[in-house]
Amino acid sequence: MFKSFSHFLQSDLVYNFTRSRVAVGSAVVALLIIAASMLAPVLSPQNPFDLMSLDIMESNLPPAWESGGDPKFLLGTDDQGRDMLSATLYGLRISLIIGVLSVALSLLVGVTLGLVSGYLGGIVDTLIMRVADVQLSFPAILIALIVDGAFRILLDKEMHDRAAIYVIILAIAASGWVQYARTVRSCVLSEKGKEYVEAARIIGLGPVLIMVRHILPNVMGPVFVVATLHIAMAIIIEATLSFLGLGLPPTTPSLGTLIRTGNEYLFSGDWWITIFPGAALMIFSLSVNLFGDWLRDAMNPKLL
Amino acid sequence: MLLDISNLTVKYPSRHGEFTALKDVTLTLEAGEILGLVGESGAGKSTVGNAVIGLLAKPGFVDHGRITLTGQQLVGRPEPEMELLRGARVGMIFQDPMTSLNPLETVGWQLCETIMLHKHCTRRAARTHAIDMMESVGIRDAGERFDHYPHQFSGGMRQRVVIALAICGDPDVIIADEPTTALDVSVQSTILDLLRTICRERGVGMILVTHDMGVIAEVADRVAVMYRGEVVEVGKTREILTAPQHKYTQSLISAVPRADVKIERFPLISYIEDAGTPDLARLKARWTKPKGAQSDIALSVRDMSVEFITQRAWTGRKSKVFRAVQSVSFDIPRGTTLGIVGESGSGKSTIARTIAGIYQPAEGEVTLNGMSLTKASTRDAKLRRRDLQMIFQDPYSSLNARMRVQQIIAEPILFQKGRAARDEAMRTADDLLDIVGLGGAAGRKFPHEFSGGQRQRISIARALATGANFIICDEPTSALDVSIQAQLLNLLKDLQQELGLTLLFISHDLPVVRQMCDRVCVMKKGVIVEQQETEQLFASPQHAYSQQLLALAPKLLR
Amino acid sequence: MLKLILNRLAHSVVVMLAVALIAFSMVAFLGDPISNMVGQDTTVAERAALRENLGLNDPLPVQFVRFLSHAVQGDFGLSYSLRVPVSELFAERMPATLELSIISAIFALLIGIPLGIHTAINRDSFTTQAILSSSLVGVSLPTFLIGILLILIFGVMLRWLPTFGRGDVVMIGGWSTGLLTSSGLRSLVLPVATLTIFQLTLIIRLVRAEMMEVLRTDFIKFARARGIRRKALNYRHALKNTMMPVITVVGLQLGNIIAFSLITESVFQWPGMGLLFVQAIGNADIPVMVAYLMIIALIFVLINLIVDLLHFVLDPRLHSSGAN
């Protein structure tokens, strides 16, 4: 384990990484944001979920440096008197958790299906890829909306609000698996023809062993790239759903929910309610995208 | 003097400092002359051609030196001026005709475009000229084929189109970079003839870059031998081939398999060391005798046919089937080597893979060590195939890049004996690495840390791991340089002698087959057209196709 | 040729049937259409009669066939929440969405393709770096955030442009267009900009990637070696080969624009199909959701069909016979 780690550190990938200012910069920013959001309970001055601590008299305060700002609330407050700094950190945390979990779920499903589809071929392959084709005809956001819509009809309002976070994870995962499946499948198709797979078959290994031990490790590179870019995408989809009022309820606000709330006050000039969560969303997804973009170029320029 | 290259030095900056691809290369080329540039991979021979035409791959650059074309210095010339020279003064022919042409335009369009560029003529005149060119490179019905797209031409015909494109601007110098490597033997010699005719008739000087001594022997007037970025020897082709002066040239030429006579072992090559000497005595100690019923015939194939479905039927209609192998039969006596030769697509690799169990035969029977593989349950067939292993063609894809070498070799042992045998398997793996000359410490490394020849040794170690006594070698050396090939073939011969291995040796290379095999099957389009003792086949081939193959094979000396 | 068209048509029909099956299962298994259609005071007997009348007691395959035959005629029933035939709703809303999407698509292509080519050819130039960095910002900004920023700047701070609705529209034979009035045109600016920016970034990156791939191929190198000039190399040889894969993905993107317009429509309260759909999800209005799904699927299938035919016309490897 230790040896393969030091091996990894000497690889060209790591070398190129340390030489690329953009890659290092974006990775650092993304990690800082992740750390800040995970430490939200420690870092933020207020618990935005605790409705008792909110004071409606302190609502819609501008950031501390504007006239009328309160030094207690560095980035101002929203319509319920919530501290925007705390709300943004907590919102970021929820967005990130949803992003990571939905990426993990679609990765698991997509990689498995892609592996099976590519290796076994035939009817199984046709079936899986047809479903993927049909689904690919629709943008991810639409798939997520429909899955969410279906749950809205199935569950009553209160239950849906409680299960909202799981529904969203499921909705985003449902919209994302196809990309993994297609990427893995095309990699498997090219790996499958390679002679090391034939060698494994001649040794006598069965299909499951060959897929898991031989092919899977060789297709994980592109999957990693897709997953990195997908995290940014998943967070954007979550924010979009919440912004459309179809995501998380205002009681557990994600970034999208915060932006939606702020949007109602945009015309009265209370820009900070929208802009700070919006900026957090943008900076995070930009840094992840920058890193993912670099990773893709470094690992395989052919991937899109 | 047409082209004069002096002290050409090309460098590539990289992570590990500057890499010198060419070091003080000095060459000359006369009009109408073919200069062969020969060397093994990494010798820098392609770099010379690219430098002359000004298309060095980035980030390479000419550090110092001169390239003079009829008195004009080419090095350091700005790109717009080089652009004017390309095609008009210097032409180039690439290796792979399949990818050298724009797939979306007709052949005629591409010719006319080039002709109009260099001759500044009308489209009408260009068309006439283009059809002339096509005829002169041997494309029949040129007027009709003018409007065809590249995909409508065969590989050999495409290479003719590529040649027409390269010479239609009347260049003084042509650089041909492995122009026949991607082609079958039968096409290869016609293309070489064409290239020679062009040089003689048009007074064009040609630099022919190749790794193949046979190609050099056939067409080159003079040869320059390259080794690690340097020209080690230049001279008349005949002199270099018969009386090489430099030690490297000597070992290179002695490593080339000879088609004219069978020799026991390749002469020891001292100049290039790829691995240590094999330790065979230790191998014998752990060798197990083949299990099950014994017979003198190790492998027997009876009327085997293999089919592939090219178009699956969905309803009613019959599936379209391609017969890759048509009822072939042969026996391989224990401890001997059977060769299968044929051009690409003849079905020789399909036979290997069917015997190995990767494809299922449509008809026929395969018997290994007296036990049927085809008339057995899947499970039994799998068990019986434990005596069979395979060595593959491509050293870069035949080892799993994510596994350590030790794991790769130990895998078949672990699979047969279970996890409990872990320690034993690892020890065996280290031993085997010693035996094939890599040293036990190699086990801790990953495949990419080894050269092509060393990887093939790892493949051999894997094939030996479970004590298999029948080994299929599918073009095991065709991706390797000749010197490495010689070492590897020697190793295979030694192993066979020590362990009494039976080999099925698939190859397209007749000289290699002559050196390695006791009997040979010649294949064409899925059928064995001739089956013969090797010496007899080479002495007096019976079938017309065998005669043709033998006549066409490039010979070192004529 | 005919075989190919039939093949693609069959494929399209299969896709549409698959989508219809999903849509149908939403109708059949999710929620209860009866309770959405009648008031609280309807008796059990009346409900049962209605159920029988609507054929909801028939076997599912029968219901599916009925659903299909209605769908083919554009009949998706009554909207649960608005109590109006769904077809009327969409007929009224479709022009708004199509005008918005098509204009955005045109802008995205007209700007995106040249910029993509530029960045592929001049790989290290300053403008390329600038275009690529800003396109990455574009990818990282969610559509709705772009819209909000545009509203904040041009609507709230500068007060130059309207920020919601279509402005005045003119009816031309059942098609309401905002292209003929100045307020209609002014209303289009921000939504079109929002939708264009997002698609633009994708198209730039796509064209660049494909073109760089083509520029790496052997035939480009061989063309260079026989003296073909830079310009001809880039615009005659590389560009045509780049366009093959680009057409495919641009086709997909056009479909995406129509679907993505639902976000833009929500931000700008643009009275199109997307806004209708988002509201329908909030209200669990199944017939509207189903109709939207089917319309989008139909548009996608049609675009794909056109893309396939274009490929066939442009790529000689598909329409001329193989090697001799």
Coordinates of C-alpha atoms in Angstrom, one line a residue, chain A residues 90-239:
Chain A
Y90 CA -24.6 25.1 5.9
G91 CA -26.2 25.3 2.4
L92 CA -22.9 24.5 0.9
R93 CA -22.7 21.5 3.2
I94 CA -26.1 20.2 2.2
S95 CA -25.3 20.8 -1.5
L96 CA -22.0 19.0 -1.2
I97 CA -23.4 16.0 0.6
I98 CA -26.1 15.6 -2.0
G99 CA -23.6 16.0 -4.7
V100 CA -21.2 13.5 -3.4
L101 CA -23.8 10.9 -2.5
S102 CA -25.6 11.2 -5.8
V103 CA -22.3 10.9 -7.7
A104 CA -21.4 7.8 -5.7
L105 CA -24.8 6.3 -6.4
S106 CA -24.7 6.9 -10.1
L107 CA -21.1 5.8 -10.3
L108 CA -21.9 2.5 -8.6
V109 CA -24.9 1.8 -10.9
G110 CA -23.3 3.2 -14.0
V111 CA -20.0 1.5 -13.7
T112 CA -21.6 -1.9 -12.9
L113 CA -24.0 -1.7 -15.8
G114 CA -21.3 -0.4 -18.2
L115 CA -19.0 -3.2 -17.2
V116 CA -21.6 -5.9 -17.6
S117 CA -22.9 -4.4 -20.8
G118 CA -19.4 -4.1 -22.4
Y119 CA -18.1 -7.4 -21.3
L120 CA -21.1 -9.6 -21.9
G121 CA -22.4 -7.9 -25.1
G122 CA -25.3 -9.4 -26.8
I123 CA -28.9 -8.9 -25.6
V124 CA -27.8 -7.6 -22.2
D125 CA -25.7 -4.9 -23.9
T126 CA -28.5 -4.0 -26.4
L127 CA -31.0 -3.7 -23.6
I128 CA -28.9 -1.5 -21.3
M129 CA -27.6 0.7 -24.1
R130 CA -31.1 1.2 -25.6
V131 CA -32.3 2.4 -22.2
A132 CA -29.2 4.6 -22.0
D133 CA -29.8 6.0 -25.4
V134 CA -33.4 6.9 -24.7
Q135 CA -32.4 8.5 -21.4
L136 CA -29.6 10.4 -23.1
S137 CA -32.2 12.0 -25.3
F138 CA -33.3 14.0 -22.3
P139 CA -31.1 16.5 -20.4
A140 CA -30.1 15.4 -16.9
I141 CA -32.2 18.2 -15.4
L142 CA -35.3 16.9 -17.0
I143 CA -34.8 13.4 -15.8
A144 CA -34.2 14.7 -12.3
L145 CA -37.4 16.8 -12.5
I146 CA -39.5 13.8 -13.6
V147 CA -38.1 11.5 -10.9
D148 CA -38.8 14.3 -8.4
G149 CA -42.2 14.8 -9.9
A150 CA -43.1 11.1 -9.6
F151 CA -42.2 11.2 -5.9
R152 CA -44.2 14.3 -5.4
I153 CA -47.3 12.5 -6.6
L154 CA -46.5 9.3 -4.7
L155 CA -45.7 10.9 -1.3
D156 CA -47.8 13.5 0.4
K157 CA -46.4 16.9 1.0
E158 CA -45.1 16.4 4.5
M159 CA -43.5 13.1 3.7
H160 CA -42.0 14.5 0.6
D161 CA -40.4 17.3 2.6
R162 CA -38.9 14.9 5.0
A163 CA -37.6 12.6 2.3
A164 CA -36.7 15.4 0.0
I165 CA -32.9 14.9 0.4
Y166 CA -33.1 11.2 -0.5
V167 CA -35.5 11.9 -3.4
I168 CA -33.1 14.5 -4.8
I169 CA -30.1 12.2 -4.5
L170 CA -32.1 9.5 -6.3
A171 CA -33.2 11.9 -8.9
I172 CA -29.7 13.2 -9.7
A173 CA -28.3 9.7 -9.6
A174 CA -31.0 8.6 -12.0
S175 CA -30.0 11.3 -14.4
G176 CA -26.2 10.7 -14.2
W177 CA -25.6 7.0 -14.4
V178 CA -25.7 6.9 -18.2
Q179 CA -22.5 8.8 -18.6
Y180 CA -20.6 6.3 -16.4
A181 CA -22.2 3.4 -18.2
R182 CA -21.3 4.7 -21.6
T183 CA -17.7 5.7 -20.6
V184 CA -17.0 2.4 -18.9
R185 CA -18.6 0.4 -21.7
S186 CA -16.5 2.0 -24.4
C187 CA -13.4 1.5 -22.3
V188 CA -14.3 -2.1 -21.6
L189 CA -14.9 -2.8 -25.3
S190 CA -11.4 -1.6 -26.1
E191 CA -9.9 -3.4 -23.1
K192 CA -11.8 -6.6 -23.8
G193 CA -9.9 -7.1 -27.1
K194 CA -6.6 -6.7 -25.4
E195 CA -4.4 -9.8 -25.0
Y196 CA -4.2 -9.6 -21.2
V197 CA -7.9 -10.4 -21.0
E198 CA -7.4 -13.3 -23.4
A199 CA -4.6 -14.5 -21.2
A200 CA -6.9 -14.4 -18.2
R201 CA -9.4 -16.4 -20.0
I202 CA -6.8 -19.0 -21.0
I203 CA -5.8 -19.3 -17.3
G204 CA -9.4 -20.2 -16.7
L205 CA -10.8 -17.2 -14.8
G206 CA -14.5 -16.7 -15.0
P207 CA -16.2 -13.6 -16.3
V208 CA -16.8 -12.0 -12.9
L209 CA -13.2 -12.3 -11.9
I210 CA -12.0 -11.0 -15.2
M211 CA -14.3 -8.0 -15.0
V212 CA -13.5 -7.1 -11.5
R213 CA -9.8 -8.0 -11.2
H214 CA -8.6 -7.3 -14.7
I215 CA -10.8 -4.9 -16.6
L216 CA -12.2 -2.7 -13.8
P217 CA -8.8 -1.3 -12.6
N218 CA -8.0 -0.5 -16.2
V219 CA -11.1 1.6 -16.8
M220 CA -11.2 3.5 -13.6
G221 CA -9.1 6.4 -14.9
P222 CA -11.8 7.9 -17.2
V223 CA -14.4 7.1 -14.6
F224 CA -12.5 9.3 -12.1
V225 CA -12.5 12.1 -14.6
V226 CA -16.2 11.8 -15.3
A227 CA -17.0 11.6 -11.5
T228 CA -15.0 14.8 -10.8
L229 CA -16.9 16.8 -13.5
H230 CA -20.1 15.1 -12.4
I231 CA -19.8 16.5 -8.9
A232 CA -20.0 20.0 -10.1
M233 CA -22.8 19.0 -12.4
A234 CA -24.7 17.3 -9.6
I235 CA -24.4 20.3 -7.3
I236 CA -25.7 22.5 -10.1
I237 CA -28.6 20.2 -10.8
E238 CA -29.5 20.2 -7.1
A239 CA -29.3 24.0 -7.0

